[in-house]
mmCIF file of C-alpha atoms in Angstrom:
data_model
loop_
_atom_site.group_PDB
_atom_site.id
_atom_site.type_symbol
_atom_site.label_atom_id
_atom_site.label_comp_id
_atom_site.label_asym_id
_atom_site.label_seq_id
_atom_site.Cartn_x
_atom_site.Cartn_y
_atom_site.Cartn_z
ATOM 1 C CA GLY A 1 -25.399 12.636 26.248
ATOM 2 C CA GLN A 2 -22.489 14.770 25.028
ATOM 3 C CA GLN A 3 -22.953 16.072 21.379
ATOM 4 C CA VAL A 4 -20.586 17.563 19.010
ATOM 5 C CA MET A 5 -21.432 20.197 16.089
ATOM 6 C CA GLN A 6 -19.231 20.493 13.301
ATOM 7 C CA ILE A 7 -19.275 23.912 11.027
ATOM 8 C CA PRO A 8 -19.555 24.163 8.191
ATOM 9 C CA GLN A 9 -21.052 21.114 6.973
ATOM 10 C CA TYR A 10 -19.573 21.346 3.774
ATOM 11 C CA GLN A 11 -16.243 23.525 2.887
ATOM 12 C CA HIS A 12 -15.327 24.324 -1.000
ATOM 13 C CA VAL A 13 -11.954 25.541 -1.090
ATOM 14 C CA GLN A 14 -9.899 26.460 -4.058
ATOM 15 C CA GLU A 15 -6.895 24.788 -4.132
ATOM 16 C CA GLY A 16 -3.777 26.719 -2.389
ATOM 17 C CA GLU A 17 -6.235 28.595 -0.087
ATOM 18 C CA ASP A 18 -6.685 28.209 3.794
ATOM 19 C CA PHE A 19 -9.756 27.082 5.754
ATOM 20 C CA THR A 20 -11.106 26.410 9.147
ATOM 21 C CA THR A 21 -13.074 23.877 10.489
ATOM 22 C CA TYR A 22 -14.537 23.944 13.821
ATOM 23 C CA CYS A 23 -16.247 21.664 16.531
ATOM 24 C CA ASN A 24 -18.310 22.575 19.244
ATOM 25 C CA SER A 25 -19.636 20.897 22.322
ATOM 26 C CA SER A 26 -22.177 21.710 24.804
ATOM 27 C CA THR A 27 -20.253 20.243 27.780
ATOM 28 C CA THR A 28 -16.488 20.159 28.621
ATOM 29 C CA LEU A 29 -14.494 17.658 27.370
ATOM 30 C CA SER A 30 -11.637 15.646 28.718
ATOM 31 C CA ASN A 31 -10.208 15.049 25.254
ATOM 32 C CA ILE A 32 -10.933 15.424 21.452
ATOM 33 C CA GLN A 33 -9.728 13.528 18.644
ATOM 34 C CA TRP A 34 -9.778 14.228 14.716
ATOM 35 C CA TYR A 35 -10.102 11.792 11.842
ATOM 36 C CA LYS A 36 -9.967 12.153 8.198
ATOM 37 C CA GLN A 37 -12.015 9.928 6.052
ATOM 38 C CA ARG A 38 -11.419 10.068 2.356
ATOM 39 C CA PRO A 39 -14.339 9.230 -0.274
ATOM 40 C CA GLY A 40 -15.081 5.804 0.053
ATOM 41 C CA GLY A 41 -12.569 4.938 2.687
ATOM 42 C CA HIS A 42 -12.458 4.455 6.303
ATOM 43 C CA PRO A 43 -11.589 6.830 9.137
ATOM 44 C CA VAL A 44 -7.785 7.619 9.808
ATOM 45 C CA PHE A 45 -6.750 9.019 13.046
ATOM 46 C CA LEU A 46 -5.204 12.337 12.666
ATOM 47 C CA ILE A 47 -4.679 13.861 16.371
ATOM 48 C CA GLN A 48 -5.386 13.800 20.033
ATOM 49 C CA LEU A 49 -5.795 16.927 22.041
ATOM 50 C CA VAL A 50 -5.816 16.850 25.963
ATOM 51 C CA LYS A 51 -4.966 20.004 27.385
ATOM 52 C CA SER A 52 -6.780 23.462 27.662
ATOM 53 C CA GLY A 53 -5.379 25.756 24.984
ATOM 54 C CA GLU A 54 -3.579 23.175 23.092
ATOM 55 C CA VAL A 55 -2.058 23.669 19.799
ATOM 56 C CA LYS A 56 -0.660 20.647 17.523
ATOM 57 C CA LYS A 57 0.584 20.941 14.118
ATOM 58 C CA GLN A 58 1.219 18.388 11.418
ATOM 59 C CA LYS A 59 2.760 20.108 8.543
ATOM 60 C CA ARG A 60 -0.016 22.035 7.118
ATOM 61 C CA LEU A 61 -2.648 21.182 9.769
ATOM 62 C CA THR A 62 -2.924 23.328 12.692
ATOM 63 C CA PHE A 63 -4.994 21.451 15.529
ATOM 64 C CA GLN A 64 -6.579 23.799 18.378
ATOM 65 C CA PHE A 65 -8.351 23.016 21.874
ATOM 66 C CA GLY A 66 -10.382 25.711 23.207
ATOM 67 C CA GLU A 67 -9.142 27.255 26.613
ATOM 68 C CA ALA A 68 -12.657 25.999 27.972
ATOM 69 C CA LYS A 69 -12.446 22.742 26.356
ATOM 70 C CA LYS A 70 -15.647 22.799 24.570
ATOM 71 C CA ASN A 71 -14.521 23.488 21.060
ATOM 72 C CA SER A 72 -11.692 22.732 19.024
ATOM 73 C CA SER A 73 -10.287 23.843 15.559
ATOM 74 C CA LEU A 74 -8.642 22.496 12.282
ATOM 75 C CA HIS A 75 -6.981 24.787 9.905
ATOM 76 C CA ILE A 76 -5.223 23.592 6.783
ATOM 77 C CA THR A 77 -3.262 26.042 4.892
ATOM 78 C CA ALA A 78 -2.591 26.004 1.083
ATOM 79 C CA THR A 79 -5.097 23.314 0.517
ATOM 80 C CA GLN A 80 -4.314 20.524 -1.734
ATOM 81 C CA THR A 81 -6.443 17.874 -3.478
ATOM 82 C CA THR A 82 -5.192 15.392 -1.422
ATOM 83 C CA ASP A 83 -7.109 17.154 1.258
ATOM 84 C CA VAL A 84 -10.561 16.134 -0.131
ATOM 85 C CA GLY A 85 -12.499 14.123 2.390
ATOM 86 C CA THR A 86 -14.765 14.281 5.688
ATOM 87 C CA TYR A 87 -12.795 15.551 8.965
ATOM 88 C CA PHE A 88 -14.496 14.137 12.040
ATOM 89 C CA CYS A 89 -14.046 15.389 15.952
ATOM 90 C CA PRO A 90 -15.629 12.751 17.668
ATOM 91 C CA ILE A 91 -15.824 13.171 21.423
ATOM 92 C CA ALA A 92 -14.415 10.634 23.587
ATOM 93 C CA ALA A 93 -16.314 9.701 26.519
ATOM 94 C CA GLY A 94 -17.421 6.731 28.509
ATOM 95 C CA ASN A 95 -16.840 3.676 26.346
ATOM 96 C CA LYS A 96 -17.128 5.317 23.015
ATOM 97 C CA LEU A 97 -16.400 8.016 20.521
ATOM 98 C CA THR A 98 -19.387 9.926 19.414
ATOM 99 C CA PHE A 99 -19.237 11.243 15.626
ATOM 100 C CA GLY A 100 -20.767 14.050 14.489
ATOM 101 C CA GLY A 101 -21.714 14.753 10.867
ATOM 102 C CA GLY A 102 -17.886 16.124 10.095
ATOM 103 C CA THR A 103 -17.112 18.585 7.700
ATOM 104 C CA ARG A 104 -17.019 17.322 4.459
ATOM 105 C CA VAL A 105 -14.051 19.144 2.303
ATOM 106 C CA LEU A 106 -14.158 19.648 -1.488
ATOM 107 C CA VAL A 107 -11.185 21.092 -3.248
ATOM 108 C CA LYS A 108 -11.393 22.968 -6.346
ATOM 109 C CA PRO A 109 -8.311 22.821 -8.390
ATOM 110 C CA ASN B 1 2.508 -4.501 10.840
ATOM 111 C CA ALA B 2 -0.720 -5.444 9.384
ATOM 112 C CA GLY B 3 -3.554 -3.187 10.285
ATOM 113 C CA VAL B 4 -7.132 -3.947 11.011
ATOM 114 C CA MET B 5 -8.513 -6.298 8.871
ATOM 115 C CA GLN B 6 -12.058 -6.860 7.868
ATOM 116 C CA ASN B 7 -14.186 -9.253 5.581
ATOM 117 C CA PRO B 8 -15.917 -9.454 3.549
ATOM 118 C CA ARG B 9 -15.012 -5.989 1.815
ATOM 119 C CA HIS B 10 -18.600 -6.169 0.245
ATOM 120 C CA LEU B 11 -21.414 -8.366 1.083
ATOM 121 C CA VAL B 12 -24.922 -8.593 -0.752
ATOM 122 C CA ARG B 13 -27.686 -10.331 1.183
ATOM 123 C CA ARG B 14 -31.188 -10.705 0.291
ATOM 124 C CA ARG B 15 -33.955 -9.930 2.895
ATOM 125 C CA GLY B 16 -34.054 -12.431 5.860
ATOM 126 C CA GLN B 17 -30.677 -14.078 5.698
ATOM 127 C CA GLU B 18 -28.049 -13.685 7.715
ATOM 128 C CA ALA B 19 -24.874 -11.604 7.299
ATOM 129 C CA ARG B 20 -21.431 -12.273 9.203
ATOM 130 C CA LEU B 21 -18.846 -9.484 9.466
ATOM 131 C CA ARG B 22 -15.211 -10.367 10.490
ATOM 132 C CA CYS B 23 -12.684 -8.129 11.872
ATOM 133 C CA SER B 24 -9.574 -8.874 13.306
ATOM 134 C CA PRO B 25 -7.768 -6.192 15.170
ATOM 135 C CA MET B 26 -4.210 -4.815 14.920
ATOM 136 C CA LYS B 27 -1.629 -6.967 16.607
ATOM 137 C CA GLY B 28 -1.538 -6.278 20.396
ATOM 138 C CA HIS B 29 -4.707 -4.685 20.405
ATOM 139 C CA SER B 30 -7.519 -6.058 22.696
ATOM 140 C CA HIS B 31 -9.825 -3.525 22.301
ATOM 141 C CA VAL B 32 -12.358 -3.732 19.477
ATOM 142 C CA TYR B 33 -15.254 -1.263 18.254
ATOM 143 C CA TRP B 34 -18.009 -1.601 15.839
ATOM 144 C CA TYR B 35 -19.535 1.368 13.915
ATOM 145 C CA ARG B 36 -22.137 1.955 11.295
ATOM 146 C CA GLN B 37 -22.291 4.451 8.632
ATOM 147 C CA LEU B 38 -24.802 5.368 6.286
ATOM 148 C CA PRO B 39 -24.203 7.248 2.989
ATOM 149 C CA GLU B 40 -23.400 10.744 3.688
ATOM 150 C CA GLU B 41 -23.830 10.389 7.585
ATOM 151 C CA GLY B 42 -21.187 9.848 10.413
ATOM 152 C CA LEU B 43 -20.238 7.070 11.872
ATOM 153 C CA LYS B 44 -22.752 5.747 14.634
ATOM 154 C CA PHE B 45 -21.279 3.406 17.818
ATOM 155 C CA MET B 46 -22.652 0.023 18.149
ATOM 156 C CA VAL B 47 -20.527 -2.011 20.510
ATOM 157 C CA TYR B 48 -17.215 -1.896 22.144
ATOM 158 C CA LEU B 49 -15.666 -5.603 23.249
ATOM 159 C CA GLN B 50 -12.655 -6.663 24.860
ATOM 160 C CA LYS B 51 -11.514 -10.624 24.553
ATOM 161 C CA GLU B 52 -14.580 -12.559 25.546
ATOM 162 C CA ASN B 53 -16.211 -9.497 27.008
ATOM 163 C CA ILE B 54 -19.175 -7.335 25.667
ATOM 164 C CA ILE B 55 -18.358 -3.927 27.604
ATOM 165 C CA ASP B 56 -20.665 -1.665 26.294
ATOM 166 C CA GLU B 57 -23.678 -2.462 23.642
ATOM 167 C CA SER B 58 -25.397 0.553 24.257
ATOM 168 C CA GLY B 59 -25.605 1.110 20.180
ATOM 169 C CA MET B 60 -26.623 -2.379 19.080
ATOM 170 C CA PRO B 61 -30.276 -2.600 18.170
ATOM 171 C CA LYS B 62 -32.148 -4.652 20.496
ATOM 172 C CA GLU B 63 -32.909 -7.606 17.981
ATOM 173 C CA ARG B 64 -31.168 -9.233 15.246
ATOM 174 C CA PHE B 65 -27.845 -8.038 16.015
ATOM 175 C CA SER B 66 -25.248 -9.421 18.061
ATOM 176 C CA ALA B 67 -21.279 -9.542 18.770
ATOM 177 C CA GLU B 68 -18.766 -11.302 19.984
ATOM 178 C CA PHE B 69 -14.804 -11.292 20.226
ATOM 179 C CA PRO B 70 -13.833 -14.824 21.141
ATOM 180 C CA LYS B 71 -10.591 -15.694 22.977
ATOM 181 C CA GLU B 72 -9.272 -17.169 19.449
ATOM 182 C CA GLY B 73 -10.111 -15.785 16.176
ATOM 183 C CA PRO B 74 -11.503 -12.367 15.095
ATOM 184 C CA SER B 75 -14.680 -10.410 16.348
ATOM 185 C CA ILE B 76 -17.599 -11.171 14.557
ATOM 186 C CA LEU B 77 -20.789 -8.870 14.282
ATOM 187 C CA ARG B 78 -23.781 -10.788 13.102
ATOM 188 C CA ILE B 79 -26.996 -9.766 11.664
ATOM 189 C CA GLN B 80 -29.859 -12.009 11.439
ATOM 190 C CA GLN B 81 -32.776 -11.619 9.089
ATOM 191 C CA VAL B 82 -31.452 -8.773 7.660
ATOM 192 C CA VAL B 83 -33.726 -5.686 6.269
ATOM 193 C CA ARG B 84 -33.166 -3.313 3.740
ATOM 194 C CA GLY B 85 -32.508 -0.784 6.375
ATOM 195 C CA ASP B 86 -29.314 -2.710 7.693
ATOM 196 C CA SER B 87 -27.907 -1.737 4.223
ATOM 197 C CA ALA B 88 -24.606 0.345 5.457
ATOM 198 C CA ALA B 89 -20.799 0.184 5.886
ATOM 199 C CA TYR B 90 -19.880 -1.161 8.830
ATOM 200 C CA PHE B 91 -16.406 -0.306 10.446
ATOM 201 C CA CYS B 92 -14.298 -2.082 12.886
ATOM 202 C CA ALA B 93 -11.753 -0.049 14.719
ATOM 203 C CA SER B 94 -9.091 -1.261 17.748
ATOM 204 C CA SER B 95 -7.215 0.311 20.027
ATOM 205 C CA SER B 96 -4.163 -0.619 22.543
ATOM 206 C CA ALA B 97 -5.798 0.985 25.252
ATOM 207 C CA GLY B 98 -9.399 2.008 25.919
ATOM 208 C CA PRO B 99 -11.996 3.752 24.051
ATOM 209 C CA LEU B 100 -10.463 7.037 25.021
ATOM 210 C CA SER B 101 -7.045 6.427 23.047
ATOM 211 C CA GLU B 102 -6.766 6.485 19.593
ATOM 212 C CA GLN B 103 -8.760 4.154 17.360
ATOM 213 C CA TYR B 104 -7.520 2.325 14.110
ATOM 214 C CA PHE B 105 -10.334 1.824 11.946
ATOM 215 C CA GLY B 106 -10.281 -1.265 9.180
ATOM 216 C CA PRO B 107 -11.484 -0.660 5.466
ATOM 217 C CA GLY B 108 -15.049 -1.318 6.389
ATOM 218 C CA THR B 109 -17.846 -4.134 5.176
ATOM 219 C CA ARG B 110 -20.211 -2.767 2.735
ATOM 220 C CA LEU B 111 -23.480 -4.589 3.174
ATOM 221 C CA THR B 112 -26.267 -4.376 0.818
ATOM 222 C CA VAL B 113 -29.501 -5.794 1.205
ATOM 223 C CA THR B 114 -31.561 -6.766 -1.940
#
């Protein structure tokens, strides 16, 4: 079945710095979604990307879908402590969302 | 507009007992999903239900686990004869359209088997 790999697994960021996390799939995707899960919390939907090369912004977050629709990235600028959590990019295919291990983001104040 | 509700939030069961987890989807949502999450891991799909129908249960263990979404009332995930390995967070999600649309997650039920 389809699988997604997220890199890096862990991201230690100094407050105020930028960082990017990546999702890579071995197959072409019809769409990709991004979720954030705070420590001890539940996943919260952030965005869905559908079109090849699509770029969407939410304040300090920029999401991109690759031209070949096999990868996606999330770029966060001026990281804040509220950005702490695990970011997932599950693949939506068939009847389910297939989650990878996510990128766990830790922010150093 | 209440979100997805799950109860109980925490559940402790001894080995061999039964665990019943409840999920009320968001108002207007007829698609319900159950996921299991072990510590430090991603979520694993278990089952997808619509009212009175199981659409996809490919992620459900073959034995001891069952799910339902009756015409009236919440969706129930039932685990019979729990074992220590069942200890995990169980999340329910709902959506207004099918599984390819955005899903809204509940706060989860943390099951601990002693």
